[in-house]
Amino acid sequence: MTTATTATTATTASTAAQPHAVGVAHTRIEARDKVTGAARYAGEIPFTELAHGWLVLSTVARGSVRSIGEDAVRALPGVLSVLHHGNAPRVKDDVIGALGRPDPIVEVFQHDRVPHAGWPVALVVAETSEQAREAAEALVVEYDEEPHDIAFHADRPGIYTPQDMEATKGDLDTQLAASDVVVDAAYTTPEQHHTAMEPHAVTARWHDGRLQVFDSNQGSKWIADDLAGLFSLDPAAVHVRSEHVGGAFGSKGLRAHHVAAVMAATELHRPVRVVLTRRQVFATTGYRSPTVQRVRLGADPDGRLRAFGHENLNLTSNLREFVEGSAAFGRTMYDADAHHTVNRVVPVDVATPTWMRAPGEAPGSFAVESALDELAERLGMDPIALRARNEPTVGPMSGLPFSSRRLIGCFEDGASRFGWADRDPRPRMRRDGRWLLGTGTAASTFPAGAVPSTASVTAEPDGTFTVRITAADVGTGARTALTLIAADALDVTPERVRVRIADSDFGPAWVAGGSMGTRSWGWAVIAAARDLRERLPLTSGEIPDGGITARTDTAELIAALAKKERYAYGAQFAEVAVDVATGEVRVRRMLGVFAAGRIINPLTARSQFVGGMTWGISMALHEEAVRDEASGGHVGADLAGYHVAAHADVPDIQAEWIDDPDPDDPVGIKGVGEIGIVGTAAAIANAVWHATGVRQRDLPIRPDRVLLAEARRDA
């Protein structure tokens, strides 16, 4: 029988060695579905009797709701419901989920208080999205407005140091005083937003006694458990799926629109969809806090660091503390006799910040890597030689060994590829017509962690294998990477493996975040596959109709890991052209060389590196969210007013890597999702200095800032 023959193939898969899939470029498993439109995103899945919700956001930055004119709106065509603090179901306010307490904005419609501009005050539900929007815009909400304060600067009152946010080794002031050369400089980065291509969307319904949620998120089990906690439901009664996600970058956790949709679906007994506009995304889904950073470096004439000081300040909301941990960047990077690093926060009347690609490392690297370039200039040293001079042998603060560390290897390889040796170190020496040309470099790093996850692998009667894991593919190619990992672990071709993800019923697994997704999930998949292979030879005859399944949990494996400093590293190189008559800065070419563990799929890994570097260009030259202090709200909260790098801004970008497998990981993975943005802005800023002879310590490097710097230089 054909089935029996195929089954025998499945049971003896381990005896016929297959070519390795890991490390070979593979197109995405779902690529055809995405480019043909067959892939359904959260806002596109059809449902019978689907109703549409539209959030109404506060227009004041502080105060309380006096009245909501719902009667007039309920009379409009198609309107089904108006939810607000006076009639909404109660939710719990003490939920602690897998990633801590959800943002308090999820406790929506629970009181009349307005803590910041853009706070959700109502949800209008109608038969169509057009009717819901029209009714929401017609809803009259009256407020008792109170004075608000959103000002953010380094000397304002209310600044404090959160717990465990300060680290010290040695006496910084003593070592600064003993240093021959000192850099003491301040750097700033602005508020920045995730701006994923796919806006946030969710559909909620009750089906067969369970709450079903179809969402765009970074972890379906995470969302399911938090919703169960908020609504006091049995976790088994909540089912969340998120098959395709069009970008996330830290913003797609549980938010107000999830909770509002569940409330409406519960009231109306029909599916309810809420899709946020771009402006609503800016107001309600988090952002990267602005930072004010001070870096103090002291060195001997040969470049050896005596002192390394980094102070970071970010804003947070009056609702919940959030720390943009920029000052942690240098704790593992450079050796020094004395280290002092501290993160401080100040609460103001704004929405709570959240994680955004390379949280802490992206802004922190701009300050530290810019300051190191300034130190190299004052010492008359090559910037790469300065970094090599201060390369640690163990963790500078922890004293722990490194799992592997090839930062200098990245610089050496990158310098050769980029032509660094041909660089005249003197600034303002190269011209191309009206353009001044400069080159710069900076280091990258990002933690390489793993979190316990569960997975199952099933040997099917037809000779294929099905992997089930609550992973999330937010555009990174995770589904494809897991297919390759599973194929090698099972010793079969990728065509015989089907990976199912993004379903909370598959059990606990880490979210797509912290560059830990593929490593955490891959470990669980490998463990399950190995367990299954041990069981398959014991079976006889055909595999039963239900297949044979092995399920594993990596909690014990990860807990047994030896304590080490585990990081990915990289070296960024940039060449820029600056027109000092107009202030325009153009990046002409970029190169990033990374030591980021074993590369599972070179095709999608390169895409992640280049994507991060592109975002770094955007961070350096474009991105800047501006708030109106009078209203407390954003100015230009859309992609017309909030500038991001477009195709015309993206030059020749090359991403390469050197061999650097993690010896303690079963596949050798470290993670590639976030390191591409780290150090990029600093490399560009350093190149702008090399071109103009003037330092840019505030992002973005706008034309007006370049012109002002030129005016000061000429003066």
XYZ file of C-alpha atoms in Angstrom:
715
model
C 0.000 0.000 0.000
C 1.157 3.530 -0.694
C 0.281 4.603 2.831
C 2.322 1.808 4.383
C 5.334 2.605 2.219
C 5.117 6.279 3.128
C 4.684 5.440 6.783
C 7.807 3.321 6.711
C 9.653 6.308 5.257
C 8.452 8.399 8.173
C 9.489 5.890 10.801
C 12.964 5.435 9.340
C 13.657 9.068 8.543
C 16.729 9.094 10.727
C 18.467 6.390 8.717
C 18.623 8.295 5.429
C 20.745 11.395 5.866
C 19.394 14.503 4.161
C 21.293 17.608 3.070
C 21.278 20.276 5.757
C 18.488 22.830 5.389
C 19.803 25.245 8.024
C 22.229 27.727 6.525
C 20.819 27.463 2.992
C 18.793 30.344 1.553
C 15.079 29.528 1.323
C 12.232 31.698 0.134
C 9.495 32.218 2.696
C 7.016 29.377 3.048
C 4.104 31.835 2.802
C 5.654 34.086 0.147
C 3.225 33.224 -2.661
C 0.209 33.718 -0.392
C 1.456 37.138 0.628
C 2.214 38.463 -2.825
C -1.040 37.109 -4.297
C -3.250 38.361 -1.472
C -4.235 34.892 -0.290
C -2.690 35.551 3.130
C -5.363 37.056 5.368
C -4.359 39.656 7.925
C -6.357 40.409 11.063
C -8.416 43.157 9.453
C -9.293 41.043 6.385
C -10.742 37.782 7.714
C -14.447 37.521 6.779
C -17.152 36.755 9.350
C -20.916 36.462 9.145
C -22.771 39.348 10.856
C -19.513 41.214 11.437
C -19.934 44.535 13.255
C -17.351 47.298 13.278
C -16.094 49.339 16.216
C -14.468 52.767 16.131
C -12.566 54.185 19.077
C -13.211 57.720 20.271
C -10.099 59.272 21.827
C -9.876 62.145 24.275
C -9.046 65.595 22.951
C -7.732 66.833 26.308
C -4.506 65.804 27.994
C -5.735 65.717 31.572
C -9.090 65.879 33.293
C -12.316 63.880 33.410
C -15.280 63.112 31.189
C -18.289 65.223 32.146
C -20.769 63.824 29.639
C -21.052 61.672 26.520
C -23.779 62.517 24.017
C -24.573 58.948 23.114
C -28.340 59.352 22.523
C -27.909 61.395 19.360
C -25.327 58.960 18.028
C -27.386 55.854 18.767
C -30.060 57.246 16.453
C -27.682 57.380 13.484
C -27.995 54.764 10.700
C -26.404 51.419 11.492
C -25.262 52.242 15.027
C -25.510 49.229 17.336
C -23.860 50.366 20.563
C -21.860 53.079 22.280
C -19.592 51.773 25.044
C -18.039 54.107 27.621
C -17.204 54.297 31.319
C -20.875 54.534 32.281
C -21.974 51.222 30.761
C -18.937 49.071 29.936
C -18.255 45.728 31.673
C -15.778 45.792 34.543
C -12.299 44.321 34.086
C -9.648 43.446 36.653
C -6.972 46.033 37.377
C -4.376 43.735 38.947
C -3.508 41.361 36.098
C 0.116 40.235 35.928
C 0.816 38.404 32.687
C 3.829 36.671 31.181
C 5.445 40.045 30.436
C 4.283 41.787 33.592
C 1.362 44.105 34.058
C -0.306 45.144 30.790
C -0.298 48.819 29.895
C -3.056 50.452 32.016
C -4.683 51.652 28.793
C -6.204 48.144 28.559
C -8.357 48.983 31.591
C -10.517 50.874 29.147
C -13.875 52.544 30.005
C -13.442 51.800 33.714
C -13.549 55.387 34.999
C -14.083 58.953 33.865
C -10.457 60.019 34.295
C -8.394 61.203 31.292
C -4.657 60.790 32.011
C -3.330 61.857 28.596
C -4.350 63.048 25.146
C -5.643 60.176 23.034
C -7.041 58.189 25.977
C -9.957 56.022 24.731
C -13.254 57.392 26.072
C -15.784 55.467 23.954
C -16.291 52.789 21.309
C -18.994 53.251 18.704
C -20.157 50.010 17.061
C -22.095 49.929 13.788
C -22.977 47.657 10.900
C -20.199 49.062 8.691
C -16.862 50.695 9.394
C -18.027 53.820 7.545
C -21.102 54.119 9.774
C -18.997 53.523 12.874
C -16.505 56.195 11.881
C -19.173 58.751 11.020
C -20.955 58.149 14.310
C -17.705 58.249 16.300
C -16.792 61.595 14.746
C -20.278 62.896 15.600
C -20.109 61.818 19.256
C -19.932 64.848 21.527
C -17.776 64.317 24.615
C -17.534 67.102 27.191
C -14.636 67.280 29.632
C -13.659 68.954 32.853
C -10.175 69.881 31.755
C -7.228 70.218 34.150
C -3.745 71.676 33.634
C -1.328 69.170 32.136
C 2.462 68.898 31.946
C 4.297 67.087 29.148
C 7.587 69.018 29.211
C 10.658 66.795 29.046
C 14.147 68.053 29.799
C 17.091 67.123 31.976
C 16.557 69.616 34.791
C 12.818 69.365 35.375
C 11.458 68.264 38.768
C 10.224 64.744 39.482
C 13.196 62.815 38.088
C 14.008 59.613 39.972
C 16.032 56.415 39.623
C 13.935 53.222 39.422
C 14.939 50.157 41.354
C 17.899 48.175 39.953
C 18.653 50.791 37.312
C 22.101 51.860 38.522
C 25.388 49.964 38.295
C 28.767 50.991 39.707
C 32.316 49.643 39.625
C 35.176 51.694 41.044
C 35.166 55.465 41.559
C 34.189 57.281 38.367
C 35.111 60.801 39.526
C 38.548 59.683 40.728
C 39.326 57.962 37.433
C 38.057 60.927 35.395
C 40.368 63.211 37.357
C 43.292 60.872 36.661
C 42.553 60.662 32.927
C 44.690 62.500 30.376
C 41.812 62.921 27.944
C 38.155 63.359 28.935
C 34.960 63.505 26.900
C 31.889 64.849 28.678
C 28.993 65.321 26.273
C 25.193 65.257 26.151
C 23.169 63.505 23.460
C 19.438 63.492 22.778
C 17.057 61.282 20.845
C 13.402 62.167 20.165
C 10.147 60.286 20.609
C 9.897 57.640 17.888
C 7.088 55.364 16.691
C 6.891 51.816 15.337
C 4.864 52.668 12.175
C 4.344 49.066 11.061
C 2.822 48.718 7.598
C -0.147 46.801 8.994
C -2.085 48.927 11.494
C -3.351 47.284 14.654
C -6.533 45.267 14.120
C -8.568 42.712 16.065
C -11.794 40.744 15.678
C -13.477 39.199 18.723
C -16.383 36.760 18.875
C -17.895 34.104 21.106
C -18.038 30.675 19.475
C -18.883 27.317 21.054
C -18.558 28.795 24.517
C -15.080 30.237 23.912
C -13.837 33.755 23.306
C -12.109 33.720 19.933
C -9.788 36.551 18.986
C -8.236 37.055 15.544
C -5.472 39.544 15.991
C -2.242 41.113 14.789
C 0.119 40.420 17.679
C 3.565 39.258 18.771
C 2.411 36.331 20.887
C -1.013 34.686 20.771
C -0.687 32.894 24.115
C 0.460 36.147 25.736
C -2.649 37.945 24.479
C -4.955 35.048 25.410
C -3.717 34.827 28.988
C -3.890 38.583 29.550
C -7.448 38.719 28.179
C -8.438 35.790 30.390
C -7.063 37.629 33.403
C -8.753 40.929 32.570
C -12.184 39.335 32.038
C -11.846 36.719 34.817
C -12.132 33.838 32.353
C -10.698 30.336 32.446
C -7.563 30.525 30.271
C -8.845 27.521 28.328
C -11.898 29.580 27.342
C -9.825 32.099 25.342
C -8.463 31.245 21.906
C -6.243 33.730 20.035
C -4.898 33.351 16.507
C -2.565 35.635 14.571
C -1.566 33.886 11.370
C -0.024 36.819 9.502
C 1.390 40.032 10.952
C 2.571 42.999 8.917
C 5.197 44.329 11.295
C 5.213 44.841 15.052
C 8.610 45.959 16.444
C 7.406 45.871 20.059
C 4.037 47.607 19.698
C 1.689 44.674 19.152
C 0.908 43.509 22.638
C -2.439 43.777 24.411
C -3.969 47.218 23.874
C -7.233 49.095 24.354
C -8.739 47.993 21.052
C -8.540 44.327 22.082
C -10.474 44.907 25.268
C -13.028 47.188 23.622
C -13.692 44.615 20.889
C -14.233 41.849 23.450
C -16.621 44.080 25.415
C -18.647 44.844 22.294
C -18.722 41.228 21.089
C -19.952 40.154 24.518
C -22.721 42.747 24.520
C -23.889 42.238 20.934
C -23.403 38.453 20.641
C -21.788 38.852 17.236
C -18.259 39.328 15.900
C -16.845 42.830 16.347
C -13.803 44.175 14.530
C -11.755 47.202 15.565
C -9.079 48.514 13.184
C -7.026 51.501 14.274
C -6.195 54.431 12.043
C -2.607 55.593 11.823
C -3.378 58.511 14.150
C -4.986 56.159 16.666
C -1.930 53.916 16.499
C 0.269 56.889 17.418
C -1.957 57.678 20.404
C -2.691 54.262 21.900
C -0.078 51.596 21.087
C 3.135 52.902 22.622
C 6.319 54.499 21.323
C 10.011 54.931 22.109
C 10.537 57.559 24.768
C 12.776 60.524 24.039
C 16.096 60.405 25.880
C 18.622 62.835 27.286
C 21.974 61.114 27.795
C 25.271 62.193 29.280
C 28.409 60.194 28.502
C 31.685 60.745 30.326
C 34.804 58.938 29.168
C 38.315 59.250 30.556
C 41.368 57.682 28.936
C 45.132 57.410 29.084
C 47.161 58.706 26.103
C 47.264 55.190 24.618
C 43.461 55.029 24.615
C 42.949 52.757 27.619
C 39.702 53.706 29.320
C 39.980 54.652 32.951
C 36.408 55.891 33.306
C 33.120 55.011 31.639
C 30.041 56.943 32.738
C 26.617 56.913 31.097
C 23.498 58.605 32.481
C 20.177 58.243 30.691
C 16.872 60.007 31.266
C 13.592 59.053 29.626
C 10.023 60.085 30.215
C 7.286 57.749 31.369
C 3.581 58.160 32.009
C 1.802 58.921 35.241
C 0.114 55.532 34.819
C 3.033 53.127 34.824
C 6.811 53.246 34.963
C 8.644 52.360 31.769
C 12.425 52.524 31.465
C 14.198 52.930 28.134
C 17.371 51.276 29.401
C 19.869 53.117 27.234
C 22.550 53.310 29.922
C 22.897 49.520 29.946
C 24.462 49.509 26.476
C 28.059 50.021 27.592
C 27.993 47.746 30.629
C 29.023 44.758 28.547
C 30.901 46.515 25.746
C 34.079 48.203 26.994
C 36.514 47.608 29.817
C 37.381 50.454 32.213
C 38.725 50.871 35.730
C 35.525 52.596 36.795
C 32.006 52.202 35.467
C 28.926 54.134 36.485
C 25.723 53.756 34.502
C 22.228 54.815 35.535
C 18.781 55.045 33.963
C 16.407 57.670 35.340
C 12.806 58.502 34.483
C 10.373 61.365 34.924
C 6.580 60.875 34.814
C 4.521 63.326 32.754
C 0.995 63.480 31.297
C 1.596 61.255 28.250
C 0.793 57.696 27.218
C 3.122 55.006 28.507
C 6.143 54.275 26.273
C 6.842 50.692 25.300
C 9.447 48.445 23.724
C 10.576 49.459 20.265
C 13.134 47.670 18.091
C 16.325 47.351 20.166
C 14.833 49.086 23.233
C 17.645 50.802 25.124
C 20.366 49.668 22.746
C 19.258 51.816 19.796
C 19.366 55.214 21.574
C 22.098 54.103 23.983
C 24.442 53.096 21.182
C 24.011 56.502 19.540
C 25.334 58.243 22.640
C 28.131 55.830 23.563
C 29.420 55.180 20.052
C 29.366 58.904 19.242
C 31.290 59.677 22.431
C 33.896 57.017 21.614
C 34.392 58.622 18.213
C 34.916 61.981 19.935
C 37.445 60.370 22.260
C 39.292 58.791 19.318
C 39.485 62.224 17.660
C 40.964 63.849 20.761
C 43.444 61.009 21.213
C 44.448 61.049 17.549
C 43.555 57.337 17.354
C 41.716 55.363 14.762
C 38.178 54.693 16.094
C 38.498 50.967 15.467
C 41.872 50.825 17.238
C 40.319 52.587 20.259
C 37.609 49.960 20.500
C 40.131 47.148 20.151
C 42.259 48.738 22.887
C 39.342 48.453 25.305
C 38.097 45.023 24.342
C 37.264 43.078 27.537
C 38.137 39.444 28.171
C 35.203 38.944 30.562
C 32.067 40.935 31.245
C 33.249 44.388 32.406
C 30.637 44.573 35.165
C 29.664 40.939 35.746
C 33.035 39.235 35.451
C 31.279 36.404 33.617
C 32.845 34.726 30.584
C 31.457 35.466 27.133
C 29.648 32.654 25.331
C 31.492 34.001 22.276
C 32.594 37.498 21.325
C 33.774 38.444 17.844
C 33.266 42.202 17.852
C 36.795 42.935 16.678
C 36.425 40.307 13.990
C 33.398 42.229 12.706
C 35.427 45.450 12.609
C 38.356 43.786 10.839
C 36.162 42.176 8.213
C 34.097 45.336 7.772
C 37.125 47.610 7.514
C 38.514 45.427 4.724
C 35.228 45.351 2.805
C 34.515 49.067 3.302
C 37.982 50.319 2.417
C 38.558 51.891 5.842
C 42.339 51.858 5.475
C 42.100 54.415 2.647
C 40.329 56.913 4.900
C 42.016 60.248 5.648
C 41.138 60.681 9.348
C 41.082 64.466 9.071
C 37.587 65.946 8.780
C 36.322 68.114 5.936
C 38.948 66.870 3.479
C 36.858 65.152 0.785
C 34.500 66.831 -1.664
C 32.292 65.797 -4.543
C 31.115 69.036 -6.098
C 28.899 70.781 -3.563
C 28.961 67.780 -1.225
C 31.356 67.216 1.678
C 32.049 63.491 2.109
C 32.746 61.582 5.309
C 32.892 58.070 6.705
C 32.107 56.782 10.159
C 31.853 53.578 12.123
C 30.216 52.281 15.307
C 29.732 49.043 17.192
C 26.532 47.048 17.637
C 25.442 44.605 20.296
C 22.241 42.986 21.485
C 21.541 40.308 24.120
C 21.200 36.703 22.991
C 18.636 35.134 25.273
C 16.298 32.170 25.335
C 12.985 31.747 27.149
C 11.244 28.455 27.994
C 8.769 27.385 25.326
C 6.678 24.355 24.446
C 6.328 22.656 21.080
C 4.956 19.465 19.586
C 6.003 17.498 16.531
C 3.714 14.898 14.959
C 4.698 12.133 12.543
C 1.747 11.903 10.161
C 0.587 8.728 8.366
C 1.437 10.250 4.968
C 5.126 10.586 5.844
C 5.052 14.291 6.669
C 5.638 15.997 9.991
C 3.581 18.717 11.641
C 5.152 21.153 14.074
C 2.881 23.119 16.388
C 4.218 26.030 18.410
C 2.774 29.359 19.498
C 5.430 31.303 17.648
C 4.696 34.572 15.839
C 5.938 35.539 12.401
C 5.836 39.331 12.386
C 7.484 39.527 8.985
C 10.838 38.098 10.034
C 10.503 34.741 8.288
C 10.143 32.816 11.548
C 7.792 30.246 10.007
C 10.409 29.423 7.374
C 13.302 29.332 9.849
C 11.433 26.885 12.082
C 10.705 24.692 9.068
C 14.420 24.465 8.309
C 15.322 23.782 11.939
C 12.700 21.044 12.183
C 13.768 19.470 8.896
C 17.365 19.117 10.068
C 16.312 17.845 13.485
C 14.110 15.196 11.831
C 16.666 14.541 9.075
C 14.116 15.086 6.310
C 13.678 17.651 3.568
C 11.820 20.910 4.384
C 9.053 19.876 1.974
C 8.035 17.141 4.427
C 7.602 19.574 7.325
C 4.554 21.739 7.974
C 4.906 24.352 10.702
C 1.755 25.717 12.326
C 2.181 28.820 14.480
C 0.374 31.745 16.131
C -2.361 29.726 17.842
C -2.709 30.074 21.617
C -4.063 26.516 21.862
C -0.585 25.222 21.051
C 0.611 26.166 24.528
C 3.087 28.575 26.139
C 5.921 29.928 24.016
C 8.011 33.072 23.987
C 6.768 36.065 22.021
C 8.358 37.595 18.920
C 10.560 40.011 20.814
C 13.991 40.644 22.240
C 15.623 38.792 19.313
C 14.810 35.644 21.293
C 11.979 34.224 19.209
C 13.739 31.880 16.804
C 16.241 30.768 19.428
C 13.553 29.997 22.025
C 11.183 28.339 19.563
C 13.916 26.500 17.685
C 15.184 24.969 20.897
C 11.693 23.652 21.720
C 11.199 22.299 18.200
C 14.545 20.504 18.242
C 13.816 18.946 21.629
C 10.421 17.679 20.445
C 11.867 16.381 17.170
C 14.619 14.481 18.943
C 12.111 12.960 21.328
C 9.937 11.906 18.395
C 12.849 10.312 16.545
C 13.646 8.215 19.605
C 10.081 6.946 19.657
C 9.617 6.250 15.951
C 11.867 3.141 15.678
C 9.804 1.509 18.422
C 6.622 1.610 16.344
C 5.737 -1.143 13.946
C 3.582 -1.068 10.844
C 1.736 2.024 9.783
C 1.627 5.203 11.796
C -1.889 5.472 13.263
C -4.431 7.866 11.811
C -3.835 10.413 14.542
C -0.087 10.247 14.055
C 2.566 9.975 16.746
C 3.257 13.155 18.695
C 6.102 14.252 20.942
C 5.703 17.370 23.059
C 8.438 19.099 25.038
C 8.993 22.033 27.369
C 12.461 23.607 27.449
C 12.188 25.117 30.930
C 14.665 22.697 32.507
C 17.096 22.867 29.583
C 17.260 26.646 29.685
C 17.479 26.749 33.480
C 20.565 24.519 33.253
C 22.458 26.975 31.030
C 25.743 28.135 32.505
C 25.849 31.820 33.406
C 27.657 33.734 30.679
C 27.560 37.036 28.862
C 25.510 36.118 25.770
C 25.414 38.767 23.050
C 25.426 39.254 19.318
C 27.831 41.874 17.953
C 28.335 43.936 14.859
C 30.307 46.727 13.218
C 28.522 49.465 11.262
C 30.166 51.561 8.532
C 28.634 54.563 6.754
C 29.608 57.041 4.064
C 27.635 60.288 3.893
C 27.484 63.379 1.735
C 26.577 66.723 3.319
C 25.527 69.887 1.487
C 26.460 72.624 3.950
C 24.585 75.228 1.889
C 21.230 73.481 2.366
C 21.937 71.266 5.364
C 20.973 68.133 3.449
C 22.578 64.861 4.545
C 22.609 61.862 2.232
C 23.817 58.394 3.166
C 25.656 57.038 0.138
C 26.520 53.560 1.325
C 26.401 51.416 4.419
C 27.959 48.157 5.476
C 27.126 46.088 8.524
C 29.134 43.020 9.523
C 27.613 40.923 12.291
C 28.524 38.072 14.601
C 25.021 36.927 15.436
C 25.251 33.198 15.937
C 24.490 30.606 13.334
C 22.435 32.045 10.478
C 19.409 29.812 9.876
C 18.196 31.303 6.589
C 20.634 33.677 4.874
C 17.872 35.140 2.716
C 15.606 36.326 5.524
C 18.499 37.053 7.888
C 19.976 39.493 5.393
C 16.547 41.078 5.094
C 16.446 41.558 8.868
C 19.922 43.087 9.006
C 19.239 45.443 6.108
C 15.834 46.325 7.517
C 17.383 47.283 10.841
C 20.084 49.343 9.149
C 17.451 51.099 7.038
C 15.586 51.941 10.218
C 18.875 53.253 11.592
C 19.093 55.668 8.664
C 15.548 56.728 9.450
C 16.485 57.212 13.115
C 19.558 59.250 12.226
C 18.029 61.589 9.666
C 14.227 61.546 9.782
C 12.208 60.160 12.681
C 10.954 62.657 15.238
C 7.501 62.691 16.827
C 6.597 66.169 18.065
C 4.057 66.972 20.772
C 2.220 70.260 21.155
C 2.762 71.369 24.741
C -0.485 73.362 24.652
C -2.707 70.404 23.727
C -0.521 67.514 24.914
C -1.145 65.713 21.624
C 0.972 64.862 18.612
C 1.656 67.202 15.733
C 1.453 65.317 12.427
C 0.632 61.880 13.807
C 0.690 60.228 10.388
C 3.172 59.230 7.727
C 2.966 62.672 6.156
C 4.057 64.486 9.300
C 6.191 61.729 10.812
C 9.011 61.166 8.343
C 10.589 57.771 7.755
C 13.248 56.710 5.298
C 11.774 56.138 1.837
C 13.346 54.346 -1.111
C 15.077 57.540 -2.225
C 16.799 57.732 1.176
C 18.062 54.155 1.166
C 21.454 53.779 -0.519
C 23.632 50.794 -1.221
C 23.260 48.774 1.996
C 25.311 45.635 2.459
C 24.928 43.186 5.327
C 27.480 40.445 5.949
C 28.281 38.144 8.835
C 31.110 36.097 10.244
C 30.884 32.634 11.742
C 29.863 32.867 15.396
C 27.691 29.960 16.600
C 26.694 29.962 20.251
C 28.231 26.750 21.656
C 25.501 26.410 24.289
C 22.583 26.549 21.844
C 21.489 23.372 20.013
C 21.464 25.249 16.700
C 23.976 27.954 17.619
C 21.448 30.796 17.270
C 21.882 34.249 18.806
C 19.226 36.321 17.045
C 19.223 38.872 14.222
C 16.002 40.868 14.513
C 17.223 43.927 16.391
C 20.974 44.273 16.138
C 20.797 45.862 12.663
C 19.513 49.178 14.034
C 22.041 49.299 16.888
C 24.954 51.625 16.199
C 23.673 52.683 12.772
C 22.697 56.209 13.810
C 26.056 56.669 15.523
C 27.957 55.523 12.434
C 26.039 58.078 10.359
C 26.537 60.855 12.915
C 30.255 60.061 13.072
C 30.406 60.192 9.285
C 28.683 63.600 9.339
C 31.407 64.845 11.698
C 34.085 63.461 9.397
C 32.473 65.272 6.466
C 31.899 68.632 8.186
C 34.192 68.781 11.205
C 31.179 69.499 13.445
C 29.571 67.054 15.888
C 25.840 66.301 15.744
C 24.714 65.174 19.178
C 20.945 65.499 18.690
C 18.798 63.237 16.526
C 17.542 63.473 13.920
C 20.272 65.291 12.023
C 17.910 67.760 10.355
C 19.044 70.307 7.761
C 18.467 73.170 10.204
C 20.787 71.544 12.720
C 23.483 71.123 10.097
C 23.135 74.770 9.058
C 23.249 75.950 12.669
C 26.380 73.888 13.284
C 27.978 75.392 10.174
C 27.108 78.898 11.326
C 28.679 78.274 14.717
C 31.778 76.762 13.124
C 32.198 79.781 10.841
C 31.655 82.144 13.762
